[in-house]
Coordinates of C-alpha atoms in Angstrom, one line a residue:
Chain A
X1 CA -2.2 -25.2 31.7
X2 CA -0.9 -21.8 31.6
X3 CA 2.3 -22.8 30.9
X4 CA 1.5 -25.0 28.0
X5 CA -0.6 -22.2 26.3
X6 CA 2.7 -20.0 26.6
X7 CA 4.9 -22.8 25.3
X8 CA 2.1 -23.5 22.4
X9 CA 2.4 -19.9 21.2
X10 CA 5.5 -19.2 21.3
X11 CA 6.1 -22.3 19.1
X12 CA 3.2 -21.0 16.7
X13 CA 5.1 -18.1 16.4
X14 CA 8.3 -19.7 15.3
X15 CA 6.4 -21.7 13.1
X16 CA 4.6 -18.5 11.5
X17 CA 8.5 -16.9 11.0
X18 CA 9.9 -19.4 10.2
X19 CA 9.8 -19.6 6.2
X20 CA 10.0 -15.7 6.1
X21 CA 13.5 -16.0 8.4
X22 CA 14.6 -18.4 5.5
X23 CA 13.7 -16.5 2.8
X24 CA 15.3 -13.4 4.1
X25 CA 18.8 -15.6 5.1
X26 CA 18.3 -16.3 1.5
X27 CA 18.5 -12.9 0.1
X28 CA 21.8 -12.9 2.1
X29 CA 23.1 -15.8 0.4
X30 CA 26.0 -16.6 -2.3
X31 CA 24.5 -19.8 -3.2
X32 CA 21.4 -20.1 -5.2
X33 CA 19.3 -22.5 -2.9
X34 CA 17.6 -21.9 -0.1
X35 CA 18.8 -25.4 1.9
X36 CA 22.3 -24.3 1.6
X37 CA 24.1 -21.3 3.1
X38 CA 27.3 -20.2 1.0
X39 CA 28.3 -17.5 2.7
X40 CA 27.5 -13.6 3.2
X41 CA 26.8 -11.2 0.3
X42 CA 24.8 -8.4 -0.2
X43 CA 25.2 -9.1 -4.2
X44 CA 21.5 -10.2 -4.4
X45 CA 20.4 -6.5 -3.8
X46 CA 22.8 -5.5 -5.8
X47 CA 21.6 -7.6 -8.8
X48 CA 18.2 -6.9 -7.7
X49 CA 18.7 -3.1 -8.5
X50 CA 20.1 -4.0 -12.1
X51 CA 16.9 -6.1 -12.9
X52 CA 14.9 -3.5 -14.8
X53 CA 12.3 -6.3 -15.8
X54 CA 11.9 -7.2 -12.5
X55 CA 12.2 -3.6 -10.9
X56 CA 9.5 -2.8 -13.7
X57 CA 7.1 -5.9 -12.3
X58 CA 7.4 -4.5 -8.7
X59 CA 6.8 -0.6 -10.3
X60 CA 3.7 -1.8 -12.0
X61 CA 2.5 -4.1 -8.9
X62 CA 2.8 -1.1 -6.4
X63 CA 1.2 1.3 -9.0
X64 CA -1.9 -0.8 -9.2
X65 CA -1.8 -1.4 -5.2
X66 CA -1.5 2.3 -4.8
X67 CA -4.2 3.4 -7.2
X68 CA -6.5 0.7 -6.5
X69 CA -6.1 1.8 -2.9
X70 CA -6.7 5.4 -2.9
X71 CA -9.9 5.4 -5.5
X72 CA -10.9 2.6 -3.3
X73 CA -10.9 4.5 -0.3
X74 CA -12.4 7.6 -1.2
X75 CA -14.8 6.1 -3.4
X76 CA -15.4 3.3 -0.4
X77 CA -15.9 6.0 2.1
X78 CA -18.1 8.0 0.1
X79 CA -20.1 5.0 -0.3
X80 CA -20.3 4.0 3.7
X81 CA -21.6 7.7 4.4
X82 CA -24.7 6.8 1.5
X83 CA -25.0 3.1 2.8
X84 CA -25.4 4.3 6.8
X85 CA -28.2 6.7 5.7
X86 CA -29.9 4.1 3.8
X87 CA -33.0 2.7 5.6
X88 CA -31.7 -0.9 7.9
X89 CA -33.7 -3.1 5.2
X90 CA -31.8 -1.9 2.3
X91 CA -28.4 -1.8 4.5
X92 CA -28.8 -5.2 5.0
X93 CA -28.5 -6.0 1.1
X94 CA -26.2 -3.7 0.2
X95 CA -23.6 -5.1 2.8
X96 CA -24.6 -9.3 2.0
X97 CA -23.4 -7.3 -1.7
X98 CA -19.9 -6.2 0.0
X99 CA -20.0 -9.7 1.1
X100 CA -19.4 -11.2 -1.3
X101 CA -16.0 -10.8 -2.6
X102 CA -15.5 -11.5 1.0
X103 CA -16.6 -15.1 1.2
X104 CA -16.5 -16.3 -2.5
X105 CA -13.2 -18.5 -2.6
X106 CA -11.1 -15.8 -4.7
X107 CA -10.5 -18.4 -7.8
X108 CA -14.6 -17.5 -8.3
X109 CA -13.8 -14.0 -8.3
X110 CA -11.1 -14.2 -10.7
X111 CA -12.3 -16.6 -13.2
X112 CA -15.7 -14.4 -12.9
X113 CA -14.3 -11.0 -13.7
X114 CA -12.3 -12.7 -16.2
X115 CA -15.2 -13.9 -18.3
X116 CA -16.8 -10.8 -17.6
X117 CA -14.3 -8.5 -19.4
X118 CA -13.6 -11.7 -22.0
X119 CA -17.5 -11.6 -22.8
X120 CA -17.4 -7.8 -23.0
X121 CA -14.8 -7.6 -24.9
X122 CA -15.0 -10.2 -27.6
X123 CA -18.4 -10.5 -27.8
X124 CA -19.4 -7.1 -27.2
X125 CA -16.6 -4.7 -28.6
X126 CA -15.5 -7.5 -30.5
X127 CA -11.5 -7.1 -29.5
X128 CA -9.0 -9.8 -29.4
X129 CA -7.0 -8.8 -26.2
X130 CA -9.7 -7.7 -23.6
X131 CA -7.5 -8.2 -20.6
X132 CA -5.2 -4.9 -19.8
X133 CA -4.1 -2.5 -17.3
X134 CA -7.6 -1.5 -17.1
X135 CA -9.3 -4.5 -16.2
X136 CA -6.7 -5.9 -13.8
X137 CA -7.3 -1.9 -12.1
X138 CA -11.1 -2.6 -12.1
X139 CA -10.8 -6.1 -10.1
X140 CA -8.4 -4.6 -7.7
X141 CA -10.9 -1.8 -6.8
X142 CA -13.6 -4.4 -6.6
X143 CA -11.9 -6.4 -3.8
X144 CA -10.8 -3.6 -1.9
X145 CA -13.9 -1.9 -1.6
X146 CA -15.3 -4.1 0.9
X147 CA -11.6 -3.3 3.2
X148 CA -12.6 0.4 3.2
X149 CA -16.1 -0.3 3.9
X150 CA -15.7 -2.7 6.6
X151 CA -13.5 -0.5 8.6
X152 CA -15.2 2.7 8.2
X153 CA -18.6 1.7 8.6
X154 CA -18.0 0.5 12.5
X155 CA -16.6 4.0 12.9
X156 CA -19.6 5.8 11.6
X157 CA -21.8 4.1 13.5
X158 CA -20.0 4.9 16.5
X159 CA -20.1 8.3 15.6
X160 CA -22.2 10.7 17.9
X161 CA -24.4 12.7 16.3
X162 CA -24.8 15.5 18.4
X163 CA -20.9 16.4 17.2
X164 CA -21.9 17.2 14.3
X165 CA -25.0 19.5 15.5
X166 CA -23.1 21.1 18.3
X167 CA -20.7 22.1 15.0
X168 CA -23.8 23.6 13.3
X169 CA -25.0 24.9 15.7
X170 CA -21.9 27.1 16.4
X171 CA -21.8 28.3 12.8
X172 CA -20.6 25.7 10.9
X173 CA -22.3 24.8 7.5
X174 CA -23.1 21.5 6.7
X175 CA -19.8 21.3 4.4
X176 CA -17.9 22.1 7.2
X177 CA -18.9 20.0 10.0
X178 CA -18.8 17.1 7.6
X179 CA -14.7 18.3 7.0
X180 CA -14.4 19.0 10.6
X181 CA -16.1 16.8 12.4
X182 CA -17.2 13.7 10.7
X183 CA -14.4 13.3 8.4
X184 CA -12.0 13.9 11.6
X185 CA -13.5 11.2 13.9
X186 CA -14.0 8.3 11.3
X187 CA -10.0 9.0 10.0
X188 CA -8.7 5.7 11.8
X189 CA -11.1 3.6 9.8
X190 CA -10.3 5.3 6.7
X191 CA -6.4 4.7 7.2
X192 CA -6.5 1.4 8.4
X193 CA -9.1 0.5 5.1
X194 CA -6.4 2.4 2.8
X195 CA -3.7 0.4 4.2
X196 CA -5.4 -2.7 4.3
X197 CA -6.3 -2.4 0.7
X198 CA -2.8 -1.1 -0.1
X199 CA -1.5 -4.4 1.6
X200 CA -3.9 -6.1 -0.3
X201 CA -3.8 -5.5 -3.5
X202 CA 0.2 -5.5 -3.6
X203 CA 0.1 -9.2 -2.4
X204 CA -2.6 -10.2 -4.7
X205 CA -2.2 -13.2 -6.7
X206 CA -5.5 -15.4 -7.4
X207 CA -7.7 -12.4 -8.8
X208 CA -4.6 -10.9 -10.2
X209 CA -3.4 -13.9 -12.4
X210 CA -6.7 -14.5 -13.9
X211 CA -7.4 -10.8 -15.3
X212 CA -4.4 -9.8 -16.0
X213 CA -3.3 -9.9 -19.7
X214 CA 0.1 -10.2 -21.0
X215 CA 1.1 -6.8 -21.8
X216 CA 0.3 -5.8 -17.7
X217 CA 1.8 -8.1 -15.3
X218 CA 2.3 -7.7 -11.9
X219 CA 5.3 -9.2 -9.8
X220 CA 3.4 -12.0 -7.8
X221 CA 2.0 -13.5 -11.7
X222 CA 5.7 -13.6 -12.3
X223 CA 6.5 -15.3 -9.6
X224 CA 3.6 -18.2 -10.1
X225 CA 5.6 -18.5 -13.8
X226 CA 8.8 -19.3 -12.0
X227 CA 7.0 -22.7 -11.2
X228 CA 8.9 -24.2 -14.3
X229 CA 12.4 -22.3 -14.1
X230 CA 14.4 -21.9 -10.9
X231 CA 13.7 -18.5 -9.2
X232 CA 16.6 -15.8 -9.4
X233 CA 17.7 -15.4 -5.3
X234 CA 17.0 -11.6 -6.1
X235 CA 13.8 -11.9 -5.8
X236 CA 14.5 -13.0 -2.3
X237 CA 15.9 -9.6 -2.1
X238 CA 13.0 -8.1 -3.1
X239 CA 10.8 -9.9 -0.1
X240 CA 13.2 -9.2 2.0
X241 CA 12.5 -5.2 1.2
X242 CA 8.8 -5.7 0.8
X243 CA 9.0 -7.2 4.4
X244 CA 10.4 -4.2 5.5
X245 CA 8.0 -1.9 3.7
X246 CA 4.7 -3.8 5.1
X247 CA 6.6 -4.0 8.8
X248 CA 6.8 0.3 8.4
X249 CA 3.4 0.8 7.5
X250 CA 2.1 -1.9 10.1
X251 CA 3.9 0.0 12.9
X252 CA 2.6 2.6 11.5
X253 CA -1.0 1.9 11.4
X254 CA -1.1 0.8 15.3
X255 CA 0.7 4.1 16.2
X256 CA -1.8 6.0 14.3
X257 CA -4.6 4.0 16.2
X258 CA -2.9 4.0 19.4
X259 CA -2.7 7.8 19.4
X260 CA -6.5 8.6 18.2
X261 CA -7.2 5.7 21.3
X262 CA -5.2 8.4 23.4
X263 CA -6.7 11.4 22.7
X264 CA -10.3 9.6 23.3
X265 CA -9.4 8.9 26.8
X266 CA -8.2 12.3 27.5
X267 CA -11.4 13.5 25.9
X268 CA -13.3 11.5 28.1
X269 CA -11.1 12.2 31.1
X270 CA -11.5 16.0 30.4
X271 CA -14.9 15.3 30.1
X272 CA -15.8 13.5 33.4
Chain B
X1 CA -33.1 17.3 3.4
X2 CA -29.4 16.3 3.6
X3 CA -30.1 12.9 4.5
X4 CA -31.5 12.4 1.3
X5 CA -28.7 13.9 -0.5
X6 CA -26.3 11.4 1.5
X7 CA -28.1 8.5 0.8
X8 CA -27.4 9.2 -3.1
X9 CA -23.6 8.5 -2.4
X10 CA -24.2 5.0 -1.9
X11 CA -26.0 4.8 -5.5
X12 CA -22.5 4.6 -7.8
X13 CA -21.0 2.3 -5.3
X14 CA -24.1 0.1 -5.6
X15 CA -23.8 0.1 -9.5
X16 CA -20.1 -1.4 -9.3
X17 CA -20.9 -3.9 -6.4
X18 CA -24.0 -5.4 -9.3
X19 CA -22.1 -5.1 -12.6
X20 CA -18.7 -6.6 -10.8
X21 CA -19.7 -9.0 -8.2
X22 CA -23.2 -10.3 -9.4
X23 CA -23.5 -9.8 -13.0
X24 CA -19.9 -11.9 -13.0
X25 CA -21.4 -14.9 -11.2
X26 CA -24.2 -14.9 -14.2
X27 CA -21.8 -14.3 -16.8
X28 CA -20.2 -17.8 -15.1
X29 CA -23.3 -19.2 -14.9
X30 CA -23.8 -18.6 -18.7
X31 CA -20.6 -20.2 -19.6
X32 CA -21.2 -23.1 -17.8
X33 CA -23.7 -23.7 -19.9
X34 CA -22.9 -23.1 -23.5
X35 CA -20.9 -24.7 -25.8
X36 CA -17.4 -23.9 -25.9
X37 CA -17.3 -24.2 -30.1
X38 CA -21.2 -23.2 -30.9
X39 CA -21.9 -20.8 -28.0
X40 CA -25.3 -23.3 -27.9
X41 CA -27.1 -23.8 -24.5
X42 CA -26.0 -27.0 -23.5
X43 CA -26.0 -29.7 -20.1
X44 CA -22.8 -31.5 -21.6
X45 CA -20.8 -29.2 -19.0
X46 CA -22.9 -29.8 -16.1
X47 CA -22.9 -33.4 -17.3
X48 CA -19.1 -34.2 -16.8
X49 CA -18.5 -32.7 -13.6
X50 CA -20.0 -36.0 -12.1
X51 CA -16.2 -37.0 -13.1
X52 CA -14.8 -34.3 -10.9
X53 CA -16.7 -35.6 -7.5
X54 CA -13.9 -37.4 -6.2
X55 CA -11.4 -34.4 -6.6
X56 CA -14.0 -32.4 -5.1
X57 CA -14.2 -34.8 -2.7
X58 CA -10.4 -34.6 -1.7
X59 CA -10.4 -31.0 -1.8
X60 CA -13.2 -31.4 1.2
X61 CA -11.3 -33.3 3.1
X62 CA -7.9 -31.7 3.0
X63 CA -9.6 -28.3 3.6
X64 CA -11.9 -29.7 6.4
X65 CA -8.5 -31.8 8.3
X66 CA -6.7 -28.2 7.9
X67 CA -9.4 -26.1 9.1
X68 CA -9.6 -28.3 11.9
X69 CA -6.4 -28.4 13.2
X70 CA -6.1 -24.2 12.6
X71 CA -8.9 -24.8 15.6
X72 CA -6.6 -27.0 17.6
X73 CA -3.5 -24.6 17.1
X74 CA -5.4 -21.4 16.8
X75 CA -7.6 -21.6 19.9
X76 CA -4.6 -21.7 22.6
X77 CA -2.8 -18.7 20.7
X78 CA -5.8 -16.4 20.2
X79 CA -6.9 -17.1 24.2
X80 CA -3.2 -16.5 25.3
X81 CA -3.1 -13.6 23.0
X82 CA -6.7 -12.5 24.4
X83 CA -5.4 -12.2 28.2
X84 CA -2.6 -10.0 27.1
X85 CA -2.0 -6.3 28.3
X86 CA -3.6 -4.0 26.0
X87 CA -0.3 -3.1 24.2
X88 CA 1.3 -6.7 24.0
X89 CA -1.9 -7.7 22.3
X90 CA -1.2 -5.5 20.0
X91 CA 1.9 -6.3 19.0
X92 CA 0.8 -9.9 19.1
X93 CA -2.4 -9.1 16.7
X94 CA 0.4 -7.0 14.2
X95 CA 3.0 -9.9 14.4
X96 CA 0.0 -12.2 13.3
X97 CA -1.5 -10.6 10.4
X98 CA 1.9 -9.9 9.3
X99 CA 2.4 -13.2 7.5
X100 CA -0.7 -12.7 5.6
X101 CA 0.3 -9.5 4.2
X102 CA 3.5 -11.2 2.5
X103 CA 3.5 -13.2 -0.8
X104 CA 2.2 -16.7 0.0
X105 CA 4.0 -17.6 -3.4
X106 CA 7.5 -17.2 -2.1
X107 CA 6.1 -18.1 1.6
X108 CA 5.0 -21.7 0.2
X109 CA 8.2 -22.0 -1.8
X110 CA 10.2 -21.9 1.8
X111 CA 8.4 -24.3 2.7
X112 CA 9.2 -26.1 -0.5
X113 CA 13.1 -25.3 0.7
X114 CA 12.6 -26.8 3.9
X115 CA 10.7 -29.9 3.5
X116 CA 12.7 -31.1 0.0
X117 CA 14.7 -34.5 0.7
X118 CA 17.7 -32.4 0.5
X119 CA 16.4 -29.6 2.4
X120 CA 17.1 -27.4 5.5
X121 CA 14.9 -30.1 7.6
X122 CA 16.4 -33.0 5.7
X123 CA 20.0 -32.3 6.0
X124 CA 19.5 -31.2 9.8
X125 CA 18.0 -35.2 10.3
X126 CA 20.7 -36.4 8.3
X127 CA 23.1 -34.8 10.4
X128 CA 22.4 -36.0 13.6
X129 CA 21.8 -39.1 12.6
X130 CA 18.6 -39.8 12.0
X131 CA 18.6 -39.7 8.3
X132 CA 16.5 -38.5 5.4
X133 CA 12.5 -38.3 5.8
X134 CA 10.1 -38.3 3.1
X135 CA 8.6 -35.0 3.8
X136 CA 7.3 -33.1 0.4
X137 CA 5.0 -34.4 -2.1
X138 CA 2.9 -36.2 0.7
X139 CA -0.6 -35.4 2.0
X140 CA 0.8 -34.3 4.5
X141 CA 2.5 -31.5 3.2
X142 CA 0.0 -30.2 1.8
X143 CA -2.1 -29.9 4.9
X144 CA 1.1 -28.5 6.3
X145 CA 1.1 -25.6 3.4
X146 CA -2.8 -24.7 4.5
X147 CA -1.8 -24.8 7.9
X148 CA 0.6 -22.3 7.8
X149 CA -0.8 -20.2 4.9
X150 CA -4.7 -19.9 6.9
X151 CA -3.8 -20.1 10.4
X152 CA -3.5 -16.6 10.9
X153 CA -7.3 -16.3 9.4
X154 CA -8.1 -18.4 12.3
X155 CA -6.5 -16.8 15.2
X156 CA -7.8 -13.5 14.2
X157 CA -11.9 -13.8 14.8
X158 CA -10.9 -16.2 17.4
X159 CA -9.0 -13.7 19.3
X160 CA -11.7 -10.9 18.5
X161 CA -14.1 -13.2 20.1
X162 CA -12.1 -14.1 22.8
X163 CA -10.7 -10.5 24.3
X164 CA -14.9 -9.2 24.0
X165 CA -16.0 -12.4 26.5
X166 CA -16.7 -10.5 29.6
X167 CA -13.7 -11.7 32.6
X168 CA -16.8 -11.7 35.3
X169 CA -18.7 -14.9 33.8
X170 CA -15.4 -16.3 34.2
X171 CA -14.8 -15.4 37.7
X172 CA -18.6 -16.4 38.6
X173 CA -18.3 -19.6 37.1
X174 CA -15.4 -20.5 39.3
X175 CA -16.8 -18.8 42.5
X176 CA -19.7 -21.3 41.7
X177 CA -17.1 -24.0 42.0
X178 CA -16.3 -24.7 38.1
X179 CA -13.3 -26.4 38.2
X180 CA -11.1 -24.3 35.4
X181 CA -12.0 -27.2 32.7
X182 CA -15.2 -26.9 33.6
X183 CA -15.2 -23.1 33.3
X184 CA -13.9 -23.6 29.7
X185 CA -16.2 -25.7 28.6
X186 CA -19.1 -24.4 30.0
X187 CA -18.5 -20.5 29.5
X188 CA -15.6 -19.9 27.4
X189 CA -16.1 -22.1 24.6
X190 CA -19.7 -21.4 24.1
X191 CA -19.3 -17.9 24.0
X192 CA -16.6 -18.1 21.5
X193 CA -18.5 -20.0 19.2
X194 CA -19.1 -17.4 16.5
X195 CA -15.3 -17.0 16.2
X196 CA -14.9 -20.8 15.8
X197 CA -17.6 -20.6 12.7
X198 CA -16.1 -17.6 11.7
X199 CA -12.3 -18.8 11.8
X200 CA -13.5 -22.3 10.4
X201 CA -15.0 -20.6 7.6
X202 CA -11.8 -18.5 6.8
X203 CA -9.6 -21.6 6.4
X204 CA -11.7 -23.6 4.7
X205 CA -12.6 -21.1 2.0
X206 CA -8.6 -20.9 0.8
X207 CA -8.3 -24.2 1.4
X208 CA -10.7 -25.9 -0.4
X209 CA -10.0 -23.7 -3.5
X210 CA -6.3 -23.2 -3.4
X211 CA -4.1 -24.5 -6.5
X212 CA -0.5 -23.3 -5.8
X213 CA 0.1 -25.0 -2.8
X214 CA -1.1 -28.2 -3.6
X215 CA 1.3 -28.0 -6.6
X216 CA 3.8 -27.0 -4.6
X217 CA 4.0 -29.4 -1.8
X218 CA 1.7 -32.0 -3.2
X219 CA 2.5 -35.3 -4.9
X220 CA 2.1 -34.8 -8.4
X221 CA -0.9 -37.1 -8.5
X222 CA -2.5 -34.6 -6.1
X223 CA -5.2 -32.6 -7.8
X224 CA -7.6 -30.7 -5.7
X225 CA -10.3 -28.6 -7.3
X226 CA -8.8 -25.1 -7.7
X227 CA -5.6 -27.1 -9.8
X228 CA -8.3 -28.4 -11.8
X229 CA -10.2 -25.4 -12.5
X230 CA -6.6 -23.7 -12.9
X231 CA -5.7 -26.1 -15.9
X232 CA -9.3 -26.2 -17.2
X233 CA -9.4 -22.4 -17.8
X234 CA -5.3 -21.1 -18.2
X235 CA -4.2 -24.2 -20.1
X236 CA -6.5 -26.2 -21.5
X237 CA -8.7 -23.6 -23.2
X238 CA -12.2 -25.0 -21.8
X239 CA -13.2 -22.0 -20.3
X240 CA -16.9 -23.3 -20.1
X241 CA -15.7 -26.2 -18.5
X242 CA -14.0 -24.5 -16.4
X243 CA -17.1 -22.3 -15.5
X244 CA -19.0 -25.1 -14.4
X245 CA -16.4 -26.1 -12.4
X246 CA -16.2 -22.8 -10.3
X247 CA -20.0 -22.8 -10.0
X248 CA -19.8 -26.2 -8.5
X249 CA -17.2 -25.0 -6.3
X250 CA -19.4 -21.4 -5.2
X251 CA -22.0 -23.7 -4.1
X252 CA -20.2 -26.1 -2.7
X253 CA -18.5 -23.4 -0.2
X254 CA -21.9 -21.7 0.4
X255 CA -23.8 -24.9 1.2
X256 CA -20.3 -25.5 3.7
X257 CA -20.7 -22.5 5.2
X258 CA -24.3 -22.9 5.4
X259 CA -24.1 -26.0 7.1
X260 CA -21.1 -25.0 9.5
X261 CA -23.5 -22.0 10.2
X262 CA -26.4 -24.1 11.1
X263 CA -24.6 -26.7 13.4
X264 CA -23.5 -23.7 15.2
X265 CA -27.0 -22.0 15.8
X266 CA -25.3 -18.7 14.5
X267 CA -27.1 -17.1 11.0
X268 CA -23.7 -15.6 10.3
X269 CA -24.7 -12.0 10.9
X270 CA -22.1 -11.4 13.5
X271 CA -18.9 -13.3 11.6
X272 CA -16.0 -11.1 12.6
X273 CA -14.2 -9.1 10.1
X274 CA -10.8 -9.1 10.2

């Protein structure tokens, strides 16, 4: 039985890897499709790094997944220190709210924001092109939010109170012990919400393609248009890259966590 | 004193969460009920999704046949993964959410590379001999595509679940003579069952609203609900229509999920996060 579990996922793991392996052969590739392999060039990345269009799509996708991130995070973490000092009652509600974009399919989402800034804008401002940079910004915030919140709300319920006093107690001002204490033992939640979010909101398609206007696009909406025209191997290229870029910050994340995990045990070793 | 001051940083955050999450889903509600020319109140929206039940219908049943054989697949991997040294499971937990941080755009398309009848697949069969398969544009594809794209939102709360279940039931139940089936079924599986809702829930979501890879991989006859809402709202300019629609669909996946979490005896207060 053993066996056949080890067997099973291994093979689920192939299976996972496998259209991302032929994507990246593809970005190697001379030919055009991806059944056929023409030979070795790295003339994709070249081209790839002459596209200014396209280098412009992936610039304006990872300057929405970078600001949606951070104002995310620090406005998400702001919120989980108000919501865990709320009374249980209300903490209930507020977190069925941060459900929501969590377990609405995200079509609803997008087609809801969508109206939203189409009735606001037409109806209410009376513009003609209500979806922009601004909007598409506003959406990403909105379904990151619940990332940060999620993962930093287990961590400051963890959090041992009498940290915080002991800091007080030896002098610190409230200020401070927040900055030195708090702030210090809820950081892994905080990262791994930031790069969650970042992660995110650079692969985001559904919400993305449905309040996003045409003067603001961002590279997966581009890629949903190439449904009628073949798609240019460079942008295999660029997945191929992007892979790499998630893979860094992956690693990086479970280093992080696998450090702060460290020094806990020490701690507690020290301690007892 | 200062709890009351930190209770106010929850206030803004509040304010966003209402004006764009709930006031949204009134705004669609308000659409799906007014004339697209007139802006009048109107049923005739509500009216003609009685012509959309047997998409909806499909969309179900593709979702529900993916979501369960995510279970099928998803199980064994999250339990192997579960009974892991700490540091292989984590490597195992990052090589699964991996996938889901890439584009499932170009992720489908490989798939469309793959599976075409002159694909990788097809020319590997043809080959050795065995010749050309009909493999894209079928139903089966399509569960394919939501298979791959959702399974790692299965294995995830499954394997949460699964690495919390305390390794002494286990070792009681077979001291008490449970044969290691029996074991399973008895202790394992019941304890698990809030990552089986959870993961369920996960996959079925997507799946029943999806509309790229159903486009993608799907006969061109196949039209499950998110394609029509897609077409309703981008292209065909009936963006009331298209509000009903998405209602439909909201309620549809909360009465799912509302069922699912019923069956189960769970009220859905622990589903895991991933």
């Amino acid at each position: 039985m053993k066996k056949v579990n080890r067997i099973l996922t291994v093979f689920i793991f192939i299976f996972l890897y496998i259209p991302m392996a032929v994507l990246i052969v593809g970005s190697f590739n001379e030919g055009k499709s991806l059944s056929r392999f023409d030979g070795f060039t790295f003339q994709q990345y070249a081209e790839l790094f002459r596209d200014r269009d396209l280098l412009k799509l992936l610039g304006n996708s990872l300057l929405i997944a970078v600001l949606s991130s951070l104002i995310a995070t620090v406005f998400g973490t702001l919120a989980a220190l108000g919501i865990q000092s709320l009374g249980p009652k209300m903490r209930r509600t507020v977190m069925r709210l941060t459900d929501i974009p969590m377990t609405n399919p995200e079509i609803v989402t997008g087609i809801s924001l969508s109206l939203l800034f189409v009735f606001i804008g037409t109806k209410m401002l009376g513009q003609q092109d209500c979806l922009t940079f601004w909007t598409l910004l506003i959406a990403h915030i909105t379904f990151n939010l619940p990332y940060v919140i999620l993962n930093v709300m287990p961590k400051l319920s963890q959090l041992d109170h009498s940290l915080t006093d002991a800091a007080m107690d030896l002098g610190c001002t409230p200020r401070q012990a927040f900055f030195k204490v708090t702030l210090h033992e809820i950081m892994p939640g905080i990262a791994a919400g930031l790069i969650m979010a970042f992660t995110m909101s650079l692969d985001d398609f559904v919400i993305s393609y449905f309040v996003s206007g045409l003067d603001f696009v961002t590279l997966p909406v581009e890629i949903y248009s190439y449904t009628k025209k073949p798609i240019p191997p460079k942008i295999y290229a660029m997945f191929t890259l992007l892979f790499l870029l998630i893979l860094v910050l992956m690693v990086t994340m479970n280093l992080l966590q696998l450090r702060a995990d460290r020094k806990k045990t020490q701690q507690l070793m020290e301690k007892g | 004193m200062k709890r009351n001051k930190t209770v106010l940083l929850s206030v803004p955050y509040i304010v966003w969460m209402v004006v764009f999450t709930l006031i949204p889903l009134g705004v669609v509600a308000y659409y799906a009920f007014t004339d697209p020319d007139t802006g009048a109140f109107t049923w005739s929206n509500i009216r003609e999704l009685g012509t959309f039940l047997p998409v909806f219908g499909e969309s179900v049943l593709y979702s529900v046949v993916s979501a369960l054989i995510c279970l099928l697949l998803g199980y064994p991997v999250a339990y192997y993964i579960a009974h892991r040294s700490p540091m292989v499971q984590k490597l195992l937990y990052m090589l699964v959410m991996l996938p889901m941080c890439m584009s499932f755009l170009l992720r489908t398309l490989a798939w469309v590379g793959l599976l075409q009848d002159t694909g990788i697949i097809n020319n590997t069969l043809d080959a050795i001999g065995i010749g050309r398969l009909k493999l894209i544009r079928t139903p089966g594809a399509v569960i394919l595509g939501m298979v791959y794209n959702y399974l790692p939102y299965m294995i995830l709360p499954l394997y949460a679940i699964l690495v919390k279940i305390d390794s002494r039931l286990i070792e009681a139940a077979e001291d008490l003579g449970c044969t290691p089936a029996q074991t399973f079924l008895k202790v394992t599986m019941p304890l698990s069952t809030p990552g089986i809702v959870s993961g369920m829930t996960m996959v079925f979501v997507p799946a029943v609203s999806t509309f790229y890879i159903s486009q993608k991989l799907g006969s061109p006859d196949t039209m499950l609900i998110g394609d029509v809402i897609e077409r309703m709202y981008k292209q065909g300019n009936n963006a009331n229509l298209g509000a009903a629609l998405s209602l439909l669909l909201m309620i549809l996946v909360f009465v799912c999920t509302g069922i699912m979490n019923k069956l189960t005896g769970s009220d859905g207060e622990d589903v895991v996060v991933v």
